[in-house]
Amino acid sequence: MSLQDIDWSAPWLAPYRAVGQAVAAQAHQGIAAALNAAASAPVQFVPQSALPPGEAYEHFIFHTRQCPSRDNLHDFFNGLCWQHFPQTKTRLNQLQAAQIAADGVQPLRGPVRDALTVFDENAAFLIAPPALWEALRAQDWRRLFVTLRPLWAQAQLLLFGHALLEKLVSPRKPITAHVYCAQAAINSVVNLDAIIAGQLSAAHLGSKPFLPLPVLGVPGWCADNAAPGFYADTQIFRPPRA
């Protein structure tokens, strides 16, 4: 898959569409240069070759304010996330660097760095009425997507994880986001980046504050989910564990 395969009409790409299309149009000069030219970010994007051999990626970003980027979809979406959620990305990098400073680079990341990676790669932010949150927490998929379907007109799911965005270039029913459970209810996209960044801590993320959500179940995100039977697939819409 390549940048040419991105369907910019996909509803989950709406927040990224304007800048993303501008970057994609300039990608012939390299992803790093195209990202730098399209919009500001708290880091400068540099070619992957700028990362010294043996140096941890997050450590390098923290100390140089440079983000090594390869010419691929994964790093393209990572750059877009830096541009759209600069405070959240900066906070994640600070937390990663602090863990590396405390423990070094270990063969196994540990619970905090694992949670940081899950957040960075696969998180999503849900702004929704309480009833939708209750159904999501219960993993009551029929209630969430069928019974309460009209409530989704009052909801918004924003994808943050760049690996999640990359996977959705080729949409498949099993693709699942880790919905971030904020410490306090978030009712608007206004100041969302600052609010999320202000909540993130090693202790909070170490508790794994995520809920699974198969993203193609979101009303309007897949034509097939207009039929209630779409959600009967228990391999995807799994019942909660006993």
Short mmCIF file of C-alpha atoms in Angstrom, two decimals:
data_model
loop_
_atom_site.label_atom_id
_atom_site.label_comp_id
_atom_site.label_asym_id
_atom_site.label_seq_id
_atom_site.Cartn_x
_atom_site.Cartn_y
_atom_site.Cartn_z
CA MET A 1 0.00 0.00 0.00
CA SER A 2 1.14 3.55 -0.70
CA LEU A 3 -0.06 7.14 -0.34
CA GLN A 4 -1.86 6.78 -3.66
CA ASP A 5 -4.11 4.14 -2.06
CA ILE A 6 -5.52 6.53 0.56
CA ASP A 7 -9.23 7.24 0.11
CA TRP A 8 -9.48 10.76 1.48
CA SER A 9 -13.28 10.57 1.43
CA ALA A 10 -13.19 8.03 4.28
CA PRO A 11 -15.03 9.57 7.26
CA TRP A 12 -12.26 8.74 9.75
CA LEU A 13 -9.82 10.84 7.73
CA ALA A 14 -11.92 14.01 7.81
CA PRO A 15 -9.81 15.70 10.55
CA TYR A 16 -6.62 15.00 8.61
CA ARG A 17 -7.87 15.55 5.07
CA ALA A 18 -6.71 19.08 4.25
CA VAL A 19 -3.15 18.76 5.57
CA GLY A 20 -2.85 15.10 4.58
CA GLN A 21 -3.67 15.78 0.95
CA ALA A 22 -1.16 18.64 0.88
CA VAL A 23 1.57 16.38 2.29
CA ALA A 24 0.70 13.56 -0.08
CA ALA A 25 0.90 15.94 -3.04
CA GLN A 26 4.49 16.81 -2.10
CA ALA A 27 5.58 13.32 -1.06
CA HIS A 28 7.79 12.95 -4.14
CA GLN A 29 10.38 15.07 -2.30
CA GLY A 30 10.30 12.70 0.69
CA ILE A 31 7.85 12.36 3.57
CA ALA A 32 9.99 14.40 5.99
CA ALA A 33 10.32 17.39 3.66
CA ALA A 34 6.64 17.24 2.69
CA LEU A 35 5.55 17.19 6.34
CA ASN A 36 7.77 20.16 7.19
CA ALA A 37 6.40 22.16 4.28
CA ALA A 38 2.71 21.45 4.91
CA ALA A 39 2.14 22.47 8.54
CA SER A 40 3.96 23.29 11.74
CA ALA A 41 4.72 20.74 14.45
CA PRO A 42 6.75 20.78 17.68
CA VAL A 43 9.37 18.62 15.97
CA GLN A 44 11.28 18.87 12.71
CA PHE A 45 10.86 15.86 10.48
CA VAL A 46 14.12 14.37 9.24
CA PRO A 47 15.02 11.32 7.14
CA GLN A 48 15.37 8.04 9.02
CA SER A 49 19.10 8.11 8.34
CA ALA A 50 19.42 10.95 10.89
CA LEU A 51 18.78 8.49 13.73
CA PRO A 52 22.20 7.33 15.00
CA PRO A 53 22.68 3.54 15.06
CA GLY A 54 21.76 2.12 18.45
CA GLU A 55 19.97 5.23 19.73
CA ALA A 56 16.39 4.80 20.89
CA TYR A 57 13.92 6.55 18.60
CA GLU A 58 11.98 8.26 21.43
CA HIS A 59 15.21 9.34 23.16
CA PHE A 60 16.43 10.94 19.93
CA ILE A 61 13.17 12.85 19.42
CA PHE A 62 13.18 14.11 23.02
CA HIS A 63 16.75 15.42 22.92
CA THR A 64 16.89 16.77 19.36
CA ARG A 65 13.24 17.74 18.65
CA GLN A 66 13.67 15.87 15.38
CA CYS A 67 11.44 13.01 14.28
CA PRO A 68 13.05 10.43 11.96
CA SER A 69 10.63 9.56 9.18
CA ARG A 70 10.67 6.88 6.52
CA ASP A 71 8.92 7.19 3.19
CA ASN A 72 5.98 4.98 4.07
CA LEU A 73 2.36 5.16 5.23
CA HIS A 74 3.20 4.51 8.87
CA ASP A 75 5.47 7.52 9.24
CA PHE A 76 3.23 9.65 7.01
CA PHE A 77 0.34 9.21 9.46
CA ASN A 78 2.67 9.65 12.42
CA GLY A 79 3.64 13.04 11.02
CA LEU A 80 0.00 14.04 10.55
CA CYS A 81 -0.68 13.14 14.18
CA TRP A 82 2.23 15.34 15.32
CA GLN A 83 0.71 18.20 13.36
CA HIS A 84 -2.87 17.72 14.59
CA PHE A 85 -2.18 16.67 18.20
CA PRO A 86 1.14 18.38 19.00
CA GLN A 87 0.65 18.56 22.77
CA THR A 88 -0.46 14.96 23.13
CA LYS A 89 2.39 13.67 20.97
CA THR A 90 4.87 15.80 22.92
CA ARG A 91 3.55 14.47 26.23
CA LEU A 92 3.78 10.86 25.04
CA ASN A 93 7.38 11.47 23.98
CA GLN A 94 8.21 13.02 27.37
CA LEU A 95 6.79 9.99 29.16
CA GLN A 96 8.65 7.56 26.89
CA ALA A 97 11.92 9.45 27.41
CA ALA A 98 11.42 9.45 31.18
CA GLN A 99 10.91 5.68 31.18
CA ILE A 100 14.03 5.18 29.05
CA ALA A 101 16.04 7.46 31.36
CA ALA A 102 14.88 5.52 34.41
CA ASP A 103 15.20 1.96 33.11
CA GLY A 104 17.22 2.12 29.90
CA VAL A 105 16.13 0.26 26.80
CA GLN A 106 15.03 -3.18 27.95
CA PRO A 107 14.19 -6.27 25.85
CA LEU A 108 10.66 -5.96 27.25
CA ARG A 109 9.14 -2.49 27.46
CA GLY A 110 7.26 -2.91 30.74
CA PRO A 111 3.63 -1.94 31.45
CA VAL A 112 4.03 1.83 31.13
CA ARG A 113 5.98 1.84 27.87
CA ASP A 114 3.62 -0.84 26.54
CA ALA A 115 0.65 1.39 27.31
CA LEU A 116 2.39 4.42 25.80
CA THR A 117 3.02 2.45 22.62
CA VAL A 118 -0.58 1.21 22.45
CA PHE A 119 -1.80 4.78 22.87
CA ASP A 120 0.56 6.17 20.24
CA GLU A 121 -0.13 3.46 17.70
CA ASN A 122 -3.79 2.60 18.17
CA ALA A 123 -5.70 5.05 20.40
CA ALA A 124 -8.95 6.79 19.56
CA PHE A 125 -10.90 9.51 21.37
CA LEU A 126 -14.66 9.17 21.81
CA ILE A 127 -16.88 12.14 22.53
CA ALA A 128 -20.33 10.71 23.17
CA PRO A 129 -23.42 10.76 25.41
CA PRO A 130 -23.12 8.70 28.63
CA ALA A 131 -25.42 5.96 27.32
CA LEU A 132 -22.98 5.15 24.50
CA TRP A 133 -20.09 5.01 26.96
CA GLU A 134 -22.08 2.66 29.20
CA ALA A 135 -22.79 0.31 26.29
CA LEU A 136 -19.16 0.42 25.17
CA ARG A 137 -17.91 -0.40 28.67
CA ALA A 138 -20.31 -3.35 28.79
CA GLN A 139 -19.26 -4.39 25.26
CA ASP A 140 -22.97 -4.57 24.53
CA TRP A 141 -22.49 -4.15 20.82
CA ARG A 142 -26.13 -4.47 19.82
CA ARG A 143 -27.14 -1.77 22.28
CA LEU A 144 -24.18 0.41 21.30
CA PHE A 145 -24.67 0.26 17.55
CA VAL A 146 -28.30 -0.78 16.96
CA THR A 147 -30.55 0.19 19.87
CA LEU A 148 -28.71 3.47 20.54
CA ARG A 149 -27.84 4.13 16.90
CA PRO A 150 -29.65 7.53 16.79
CA LEU A 151 -27.37 8.78 19.60
CA TRP A 152 -24.34 8.50 17.31
CA ALA A 153 -25.55 11.73 15.69
CA GLN A 154 -24.35 13.35 18.94
CA ALA A 155 -21.05 11.44 19.04
CA GLN A 156 -17.65 11.75 17.42
CA LEU A 157 -14.84 9.21 17.24
CA LEU A 158 -11.41 10.71 16.47
CA LEU A 159 -8.62 8.34 15.51
CA PHE A 160 -5.22 9.19 16.96
CA GLY A 161 -3.05 6.09 16.51
CA HIS A 162 -0.97 6.29 13.37
CA ALA A 163 -0.79 2.50 12.98
CA LEU A 164 -4.58 2.44 13.21
CA LEU A 165 -4.85 5.04 10.45
CA GLU A 166 -2.37 3.07 8.36
CA LYS A 167 -4.38 -0.16 8.70
CA LEU A 168 -7.55 1.63 7.61
CA VAL A 169 -6.04 2.49 4.23
CA SER A 170 -7.26 -1.04 3.51
CA PRO A 171 -10.42 -1.20 5.68
CA ARG A 172 -11.25 -4.57 7.22
CA LYS A 173 -13.97 -5.48 9.68
CA PRO A 174 -11.60 -6.77 12.43
CA ILE A 175 -9.67 -3.47 12.76
CA THR A 176 -10.11 -2.38 16.36
CA ALA A 177 -9.17 0.85 18.14
CA HIS A 178 -8.17 1.27 21.77
CA VAL A 179 -10.61 3.95 22.93
CA TYR A 180 -8.95 6.08 25.59
CA CYS A 181 -10.90 6.34 28.85
CA ALA A 182 -10.25 9.90 29.92
CA GLN A 183 -9.93 10.72 33.61
CA ALA A 184 -12.75 13.25 33.24
CA ALA A 185 -15.53 13.36 30.66
CA ILE A 186 -14.64 15.16 27.44
CA ASN A 187 -17.66 16.81 25.86
CA SER A 188 -16.18 18.69 22.90
CA VAL A 189 -13.32 18.64 20.43
CA VAL A 190 -12.48 22.18 21.55
CA ASN A 191 -9.05 22.11 23.23
CA LEU A 192 -9.10 18.30 22.97
CA ASP A 193 -5.34 18.09 22.37
CA ALA A 194 -4.50 20.15 25.47
CA ILE A 195 -7.03 18.30 27.62
CA ILE A 196 -5.73 14.85 26.66
CA ALA A 197 -2.10 15.90 27.09
CA GLY A 198 -2.88 17.29 30.52
CA GLN A 199 -4.34 13.98 31.67
CA LEU A 200 -1.54 11.68 30.58
CA SER A 201 0.76 10.27 33.25
CA ALA A 202 2.75 7.10 33.72
CA ALA A 203 0.46 5.97 36.53
CA HIS A 204 -2.73 6.58 34.55
CA LEU A 205 -1.48 4.87 31.40
CA GLY A 206 -0.04 1.99 33.40
CA SER A 207 -3.62 1.15 34.41
CA LYS A 208 -4.36 0.48 30.70
CA PRO A 209 -7.30 2.90 30.38
CA PHE A 210 -8.58 1.57 27.07
CA LEU A 211 -11.71 -0.05 25.69
CA PRO A 212 -11.80 -2.03 22.40
CA LEU A 213 -13.97 -0.69 19.59
CA PRO A 214 -14.18 -2.27 16.09
CA VAL A 215 -14.13 0.98 14.15
CA LEU A 216 -16.11 -0.14 11.11
CA GLY A 217 -19.03 -0.62 13.45
CA VAL A 218 -19.38 3.15 13.81
CA PRO A 219 -22.58 4.24 12.00
CA GLY A 220 -21.73 5.88 8.70
CA TRP A 221 -18.22 4.43 8.59
CA CYS A 222 -19.16 1.31 6.63
CA ALA A 223 -22.15 0.83 4.32
CA ASP A 224 -22.57 -2.78 5.43
CA ASN A 225 -23.20 -1.84 9.06
CA ALA A 226 -26.59 -0.35 8.14
CA ALA A 227 -27.86 -3.94 8.46
CA PRO A 228 -28.21 -5.04 12.12
CA GLY A 229 -26.83 -8.46 11.20
CA PHE A 230 -23.42 -6.85 10.67
CA TYR A 231 -22.94 -6.90 14.44
CA ALA A 232 -23.86 -10.59 14.86
CA ASP A 233 -20.29 -11.64 14.02
CA THR A 234 -19.01 -12.69 17.45
CA GLN A 235 -15.49 -13.13 16.12
CA ILE A 236 -15.36 -9.33 15.76
CA PHE A 237 -18.02 -8.05 18.15
CA ARG A 238 -17.05 -10.31 20.99
CA PRO A 239 -19.10 -10.62 24.16
CA PRO A 240 -17.37 -9.44 27.34
CA ARG A 241 -15.14 -11.91 29.13
CA ALA A 242 -16.69 -13.69 32.07
#
